[in-house]
mmCIF file of C-alpha atoms in Angstrom:
data_model
loop_
_atom_site.group_PDB
_atom_site.id
_atom_site.type_symbol
_atom_site.label_atom_id
_atom_site.label_comp_id
_atom_site.label_asym_id
_atom_site.label_seq_id
_atom_site.Cartn_x
_atom_site.Cartn_y
_atom_site.Cartn_z
ATOM 1 C CA MET A 1273 -1.231 -24.413 -4.558
ATOM 2 C CA GLN A 1274 -4.519 -22.776 -5.543
ATOM 3 C CA GLU A 1275 -6.212 -24.573 -2.653
ATOM 4 C CA ARG A 1276 -3.509 -23.349 -0.309
ATOM 5 C CA ARG A 1277 -3.916 -19.820 -1.715
ATOM 6 C CA ALA A 1278 -7.674 -19.969 -1.131
ATOM 7 C CA TYR A 1279 -7.048 -20.910 2.489
ATOM 8 C CA GLU A 1280 -4.161 -18.532 3.250
ATOM 9 C CA CYS A 1281 -5.765 -15.538 1.479
ATOM 10 C CA ARG A 1282 -9.199 -16.294 2.987
ATOM 11 C CA LEU A 1283 -10.936 -16.563 -0.360
ATOM 12 C CA THR A 1284 -13.765 -18.819 0.850
ATOM 13 C CA PRO A 1285 -16.704 -17.751 3.082
ATOM 14 C CA ASP A 1286 -15.779 -20.198 5.830
ATOM 15 C CA ARG A 1287 -12.519 -18.225 6.257
ATOM 16 C CA ALA A 1288 -14.247 -14.829 6.470
ATOM 17 C CA LEU A 1289 -12.728 -12.280 8.844
ATOM 18 C CA GLN A 1290 -14.983 -11.749 11.846
ATOM 19 C CA THR A 1291 -13.150 -9.090 13.883
ATOM 20 C CA LEU A 1292 -10.613 -6.326 13.393
ATOM 21 C CA ASP A 1293 -8.142 -8.314 15.488
ATOM 22 C CA GLU A 1294 -8.488 -11.166 13.001
ATOM 23 C CA ALA A 1295 -7.833 -8.664 10.223
ATOM 24 C CA GLU A 1296 -4.622 -7.596 11.972
ATOM 25 C CA ASP A 1297 -3.535 -11.235 12.250
ATOM 26 C CA PHE A 1298 -4.295 -11.606 8.545
ATOM 27 C CA LEU A 1299 -2.021 -8.637 7.773
ATOM 28 C CA LEU A 1300 0.788 -9.988 9.932
ATOM 29 C CA ASP A 1301 0.459 -13.390 8.284
ATOM 30 C CA ARG A 1302 0.405 -12.170 4.665
ATOM 31 C CA GLY A 1303 2.571 -9.080 5.114
ATOM 32 C CA LEU A 1304 0.539 -6.792 2.851
ATOM 33 C CA LEU A 1305 -3.108 -6.309 1.898
ATOM 34 C CA THR A 1306 -4.823 -4.388 -0.848
ATOM 35 C CA ARG A 1307 -8.094 -2.709 0.005
ATOM 36 C CA THR A 1308 -10.229 -4.245 -2.765
ATOM 37 C CA PRO A 1309 -9.389 -7.273 -4.922
ATOM 38 C CA ASP A 1310 -7.569 -6.184 -8.075
ATOM 39 C CA CYS A 1311 -4.824 -8.793 -8.536
ATOM 40 C CA ALA A 1312 -3.386 -11.874 -6.832
ATOM 41 C CA LEU A 1313 -2.247 -9.921 -3.774
ATOM 42 C CA PRO A 1314 -4.408 -10.683 -0.725
ATOM 43 C CA SER A 1315 -7.298 -8.263 -0.229
ATOM 44 C CA LEU A 1316 -8.810 -7.163 3.065
ATOM 45 C CA TYR A 1317 -12.308 -6.538 1.730
ATOM 46 C CA GLU A 1318 -12.331 -9.778 -0.252
ATOM 47 C CA ALA A 1319 -11.506 -11.662 2.954
ATOM 48 C CA CYS A 1320 -14.480 -10.067 4.722
ATOM 49 C CA HIS A 1321 -17.043 -11.878 2.516
ATOM 50 C CA GLU A 1322 -19.673 -9.293 3.381
ATOM 51 C CA GLU A 1323 -22.461 -7.974 1.184
ATOM 52 C CA PRO A 1324 -21.589 -4.624 -0.416
ATOM 53 C CA TYR A 1325 -22.869 -1.353 0.954
ATOM 54 C CA SER A 1326 -24.762 -0.835 -2.299
ATOM 55 C CA PRO A 1327 -25.520 -4.130 -4.098
ATOM 56 C CA GLY A 1328 -24.536 -3.784 -7.714
ATOM 57 C CA GLY A 1329 -22.813 -0.490 -6.988
ATOM 58 C CA ARG A 1330 -19.332 0.569 -7.991
ATOM 59 C CA GLY A 1331 -16.604 2.402 -6.139
ATOM 60 C CA PHE A 1332 -17.459 3.009 -2.483
ATOM 61 C CA GLY A 1333 -20.767 1.233 -2.989
ATOM 62 C CA SER A 1334 -18.956 -2.043 -3.597
ATOM 63 C CA TRP A 1335 -17.185 -1.920 -0.232
ATOM 64 C CA PRO A 1336 -18.393 -4.171 2.629
ATOM 65 C CA ALA A 1337 -21.575 -2.853 4.176
ATOM 66 C CA THR A 1338 -20.346 -2.691 7.786
ATOM 67 C CA LYS A 1339 -16.623 -3.514 7.589
ATOM 68 C CA TRP A 1340 -15.624 -0.804 5.117
ATOM 69 C CA THR A 1341 -13.973 1.156 7.964
ATOM 70 C CA TRP A 1342 -11.607 -1.712 8.729
ATOM 71 C CA PHE A 1343 -8.975 -0.730 6.188
ATOM 72 C CA GLY A 1344 -8.383 2.674 7.781
ATOM 73 C CA GLN A 1345 -8.628 1.284 11.295
ATOM 74 C CA LEU A 1346 -6.133 -1.450 10.464
ATOM 75 C CA ALA A 1347 -3.729 1.064 8.907
ATOM 76 C CA ASP A 1348 -3.867 3.136 12.125
ATOM 77 C CA ARG A 1349 -2.700 0.258 14.304
ATOM 78 C CA ASP A 1350 0.875 0.117 15.551
ATOM 79 C CA GLY A 1351 3.192 -1.628 13.114
ATOM 80 C CA ALA A 1352 0.917 -1.053 10.102
ATOM 81 C CA TYR A 1353 1.636 1.389 7.283
ATOM 82 C CA ARG A 1354 -0.645 2.655 4.538
ATOM 83 C CA LEU A 1355 0.861 3.662 1.209
ATOM 84 C CA ASN A 1356 -0.211 4.226 -2.391
ATOM 85 C CA VAL A 1357 2.710 2.344 -3.960
ATOM 86 C CA HIS A 1358 0.390 -0.304 -5.420
ATOM 87 C CA ARG A 1359 0.207 1.717 -8.635
ATOM 88 C CA GLY A 1360 -1.651 4.477 -6.814
ATOM 89 C CA LYS A 1361 -4.079 2.167 -4.998
ATOM 90 C CA ASN A 1362 -4.200 1.736 -1.243
ATOM 91 C CA LEU A 1363 -1.935 -0.859 0.310
ATOM 92 C CA VAL A 1364 -1.445 -1.590 4.006
ATOM 93 C CA VAL A 1365 1.749 -3.371 5.006
ATOM 94 C CA SER A 1366 3.152 -4.926 8.154
ATOM 95 C CA GLU A 1367 6.307 -3.770 9.925
ATOM 96 C CA GLU A 1368 8.252 -6.540 8.219
ATOM 97 C CA VAL A 1369 7.244 -5.467 4.724
ATOM 98 C CA ALA A 1370 7.662 -1.772 5.604
ATOM 99 C CA ALA A 1371 11.333 -2.527 6.242
ATOM 100 C CA LEU A 1372 11.605 -3.895 2.694
ATOM 101 C CA LEU A 1373 9.886 -0.787 1.303
ATOM 102 C CA ASP A 1374 12.054 1.604 3.288
ATOM 103 C CA PRO A 1375 15.088 1.922 0.960
ATOM 104 C CA LEU A 1376 12.791 2.396 -2.032
ATOM 105 C CA CYS A 1377 10.783 5.168 -0.380
ATOM 106 C CA ARG A 1378 13.892 6.914 0.959
ATOM 107 C CA SER A 1379 15.546 6.885 -2.438
ATOM 108 C CA GLU A 1380 12.378 8.347 -3.929
ATOM 109 C CA ILE A 1381 12.513 11.256 -1.477
ATOM 110 C CA GLU A 1382 15.986 12.107 -2.741
ATOM 111 C CA ARG A 1383 15.199 11.529 -6.410
ATOM 112 C CA MET A 1384 11.967 13.487 -6.461
ATOM 113 C CA ALA A 1385 13.350 16.407 -4.445
ATOM 114 C CA ALA A 1386 15.998 16.788 -7.122
ATOM 115 C CA GLU A 1387 13.734 16.376 -10.149
ATOM 116 C CA ALA A 1388 10.961 18.973 -9.767
ATOM 117 C CA ASP A 1389 10.573 22.260 -7.920
ATOM 118 C CA ASP A 1390 7.051 21.541 -6.673
ATOM 119 C CA TRP A 1391 8.087 18.117 -5.347
ATOM 120 C CA ALA A 1392 11.086 19.703 -3.632
ATOM 121 C CA LEU A 1393 8.835 22.396 -2.169
ATOM 122 C CA VAL A 1394 6.439 19.900 -0.592
ATOM 123 C CA LEU A 1395 9.201 17.596 0.673
ATOM 124 C CA GLY A 1396 11.228 20.481 2.063
ATOM 125 C CA HIS A 1397 8.228 21.958 3.850
ATOM 126 C CA LEU A 1398 7.331 18.631 5.454
ATOM 127 C CA GLU A 1399 10.938 18.111 6.501
ATOM 128 C CA ALA A 1400 11.028 21.507 8.216
ATOM 129 C CA ALA A 1401 7.515 21.617 9.672
ATOM 130 C CA GLY A 1402 6.821 17.934 10.233
ATOM 131 C CA PRO A 1403 3.621 16.095 9.233
ATOM 132 C CA ALA A 1404 0.938 18.568 8.193
ATOM 133 C CA LEU A 1405 -2.784 18.630 7.584
ATOM 134 C CA LEU A 1406 -3.820 19.069 3.985
ATOM 135 C CA GLU A 1407 -5.506 22.370 4.837
ATOM 136 C CA ASP A 1408 -2.258 23.675 6.364
ATOM 137 C CA LEU A 1409 -0.301 22.780 3.238
ATOM 138 C CA ARG A 1410 -2.849 24.657 1.151
ATOM 139 C CA THR A 1411 -2.314 27.712 3.350
ATOM 140 C CA GLU A 1412 1.440 27.544 3.862
ATOM 141 C CA LEU A 1413 2.675 26.552 0.410
ATOM 142 C CA PRO A 1414 2.671 28.939 -2.569
ATOM 143 C CA LEU A 1415 0.694 26.449 -4.642
ATOM 144 C CA LYS A 1416 -2.887 26.565 -5.832
ATOM 145 C CA PRO A 1417 -5.088 23.649 -4.647
ATOM 146 C CA LYS A 1418 -4.896 21.962 -8.060
ATOM 147 C CA GLU A 1419 -1.120 22.441 -8.194
ATOM 148 C CA LEU A 1420 -0.742 20.925 -4.712
ATOM 149 C CA LYS A 1421 -2.897 17.944 -5.704
ATOM 150 C CA LEU A 1422 -0.810 17.401 -8.837
ATOM 151 C CA ALA A 1423 2.389 17.558 -6.777
ATOM 152 C CA LEU A 1424 1.179 15.185 -4.046
ATOM 153 C CA SER A 1425 -0.124 12.457 -6.340
ATOM 154 C CA PRO A 1426 3.255 11.278 -7.725
ATOM 155 C CA LEU A 1427 4.921 11.751 -4.334
ATOM 156 C CA GLU A 1428 2.402 9.346 -2.806
ATOM 157 C CA LEU A 1429 2.550 7.024 -5.814
ATOM 158 C CA CYS A 1430 6.279 6.475 -5.245
ATOM 159 C CA GLY A 1431 6.148 6.306 -1.443
ATOM 160 C CA ALA A 1432 8.003 9.555 -0.742
ATOM 161 C CA VAL A 1433 4.890 10.928 0.999
ATOM 162 C CA VAL A 1434 2.173 9.019 2.846
ATOM 163 C CA ARG A 1435 -1.149 10.181 4.179
ATOM 164 C CA ARG A 1436 -3.501 9.128 6.904
ATOM 165 C CA THR A 1437 -7.070 10.112 7.651
ATOM 166 C CA VAL A 1438 -7.654 12.203 10.755
ATOM 167 C CA VAL A 1439 -10.919 13.314 12.356
ATOM 168 C CA LEU A 1440 -11.202 16.882 13.609
ATOM 169 C CA GLU A 1441 -13.825 18.282 15.943
ATOM 170 C CA THR A 1442 -15.802 21.213 14.593
ATOM 171 C CA ALA A 1443 -17.006 24.303 16.445
ATOM 172 C CA ASN A 1444 -20.600 23.053 16.529
ATOM 173 C CA GLY A 1445 -19.616 19.811 18.244
ATOM 174 C CA GLY A 1446 -19.509 17.699 15.112
ATOM 175 C CA HIS A 1447 -16.494 16.323 13.279
ATOM 176 C CA GLU A 1448 -14.927 16.315 9.854
ATOM 177 C CA HIS A 1449 -12.455 14.088 8.079
ATOM 178 C CA THR A 1450 -9.255 15.371 6.540
ATOM 179 C CA SER A 1451 -5.794 14.084 5.647
ATOM 180 C CA GLU A 1452 -2.415 14.390 7.298
ATOM 181 C CA LEU A 1453 0.606 14.221 4.984
ATOM 182 C CA ALA A 1454 4.085 13.126 6.054
ATOM 183 C CA ARG A 1455 7.333 12.125 4.446
ATOM 184 C CA TRP A 1456 8.057 8.418 4.552
ATOM 185 C CA ASP A 1457 11.138 8.976 6.738
ATOM 186 C CA GLN A 1458 8.909 10.706 9.298
ATOM 187 C CA VAL A 1459 6.529 7.773 9.710
ATOM 188 C CA TYR A 1460 9.381 5.234 9.448
ATOM 189 C CA PRO A 1461 12.299 7.146 11.020
ATOM 190 C CA ARG A 1462 14.845 4.338 11.436
ATOM 191 C CA ALA A 1463 16.422 3.408 8.136
ATOM 192 C CA SER A 1464 16.175 -0.280 7.277
ATOM 193 C CA LYS A 1465 19.382 -2.267 6.876
ATOM 194 C CA GLY A 1466 18.018 -4.258 3.952
ATOM 195 C CA GLY A 1467 15.119 -4.500 1.548
ATOM 196 C CA GLY A 1468 14.547 -3.144 -1.924
ATOM 197 C CA LEU A 1469 12.449 -4.086 -4.933
ATOM 198 C CA ASP A 1470 13.624 -7.695 -5.210
ATOM 199 C CA ASP A 1471 12.986 -8.442 -1.534
ATOM 200 C CA LEU A 1472 9.619 -6.698 -1.699
ATOM 201 C CA VAL A 1473 8.474 -8.722 -4.703
ATOM 202 C CA VAL A 1474 9.513 -12.004 -3.070
ATOM 203 C CA ALA A 1475 7.537 -11.048 0.050
ATOM 204 C CA ALA A 1476 4.540 -10.093 -2.087
ATOM 205 C CA VAL A 1477 4.589 -13.424 -3.936
ATOM 206 C CA ARG A 1478 4.728 -15.159 -0.572
ATOM 207 C CA GLY A 1479 1.675 -13.155 0.470
ATOM 208 C CA ALA A 1480 -0.213 -14.200 -2.648
ATOM 209 C CA VAL A 1481 1.003 -17.848 -2.377
ATOM 210 C CA VAL A 1482 0.861 -18.237 -6.173
ATOM 211 C CA ALA A 1483 0.343 -15.542 -8.796
ATOM 212 C CA PRO A 1484 0.146 -15.044 -12.578
ATOM 213 C CA GLU A 1485 3.650 -14.139 -13.699
ATOM 214 C CA ARG A 1486 2.462 -11.304 -15.960
ATOM 215 C CA GLU A 1487 1.040 -9.467 -12.912
ATOM 216 C CA VAL A 1488 4.126 -9.432 -10.747
ATOM 217 C CA PRO A 1489 6.163 -6.643 -12.420
ATOM 218 C CA ARG A 1490 3.066 -4.416 -12.341
ATOM 219 C CA TRP A 1491 2.236 -4.747 -8.640
ATOM 220 C CA PHE A 1492 4.220 -1.704 -7.544
ATOM 221 C CA SER A 1493 4.702 1.827 -8.773
ATOM 222 C CA TRP A 1494 8.369 1.792 -9.675
ATOM 223 C CA THR A 1495 7.857 0.950 -13.339
ATOM 224 C CA TRP A 1496 10.765 3.207 -14.321
ATOM 225 C CA SER A 1497 13.243 0.896 -12.588
ATOM 226 C CA ARG A 1498 15.449 -1.043 -14.969
ATOM 227 C CA ARG A 1499 15.498 -3.844 -12.427
ATOM 228 C CA LYS A 1500 11.842 -4.458 -13.305
ATOM 229 C CA ASP A 1501 12.537 -5.494 -16.901
ATOM 230 C CA ASP A 1502 13.896 -8.961 -16.073
ATOM 231 C CA LEU A 1503 12.567 -9.069 -12.524
ATOM 232 C CA VAL A 1504 10.883 -12.479 -12.504
ATOM 233 C CA ASP A 1505 13.521 -14.196 -14.647
ATOM 234 C CA ARG A 1506 16.280 -12.911 -12.383
ATOM 235 C CA LEU A 1507 14.533 -13.974 -9.173
ATOM 236 C CA VAL A 1508 13.839 -17.424 -10.623
ATOM 237 C CA ASP A 1509 17.468 -17.771 -11.737
ATOM 238 C CA GLU A 1510 18.574 -16.812 -8.226
ATOM 239 C CA GLY A 1511 16.302 -19.464 -6.721
ATOM 240 C CA ARG A 1512 14.179 -16.917 -4.862
ATOM 241 C CA LEU A 1513 11.064 -17.575 -6.963
ATOM 242 C CA ALA A 1514 9.877 -20.632 -8.860
ATOM 243 C CA ARG A 1515 7.523 -21.412 -11.726
ATOM 244 C CA PRO A 1516 5.301 -24.290 -10.551
ATOM 245 C CA GLU A 1517 3.655 -24.145 -13.992
ATOM 246 C CA PRO A 1518 4.282 -21.968 -17.041
ATOM 247 C CA GLY A 1519 2.860 -18.507 -16.463
ATOM 248 C CA TRP A 1520 2.719 -18.835 -12.668
ATOM 249 C CA VAL A 1521 5.166 -17.931 -9.903
ATOM 250 C CA SER A 1522 5.480 -18.878 -6.253
ATOM 251 C CA LEU A 1523 8.177 -19.302 -3.667
ATOM 252 C CA PRO A 1524 10.412 -22.314 -4.308
#
């Protein structure tokens, strides 16, 4: 199974991604990709097998020297969605996995709008005005920049709000990068008929091929969910996951 994982998740140099189209096929095949390797979930940058931008560097310096733009470009393609529900880290998912995420993100919109005034303010403004640039939110909402940042972070963490990078032309003919924020139900307007945490976890294990069991409940942000406590045991009992060896999980 580890050999199959190495092949399917492109963990060896001979399986390195060569083009952005190959990266899109990789996403469609696995269903979800992290940006950098941080767990058993498949990683886009790990599959590039390219020297880092800054050898020995950390953060941005550790990203692939020439293919670091691929994550954003892949997330901008039709049928791809970028969220921060991987415990605050970037995750890009296919249309199929987005449908599994949909009921979770929609329920978070309702829950968070009811729990805090600043969350309700941001969500209500986006509902009325539509997706908005970060600069516009800073101008239109009665929140200081730090207060807005503190409000947006948990909204993105739980999938109620998503952001994408946009490039704006400047007056002198140059360009600048900023963010556009939108509610999940604005980027995924048709409610899914199925999905949820259990279905999402099964799809994620399929994407990883085989994964350490201790990781699985920590892959996604919804740690408050009671359904997380016995997540793996329940899915194994239902026959949706299996333990090929103690401490490891896979599909049956």
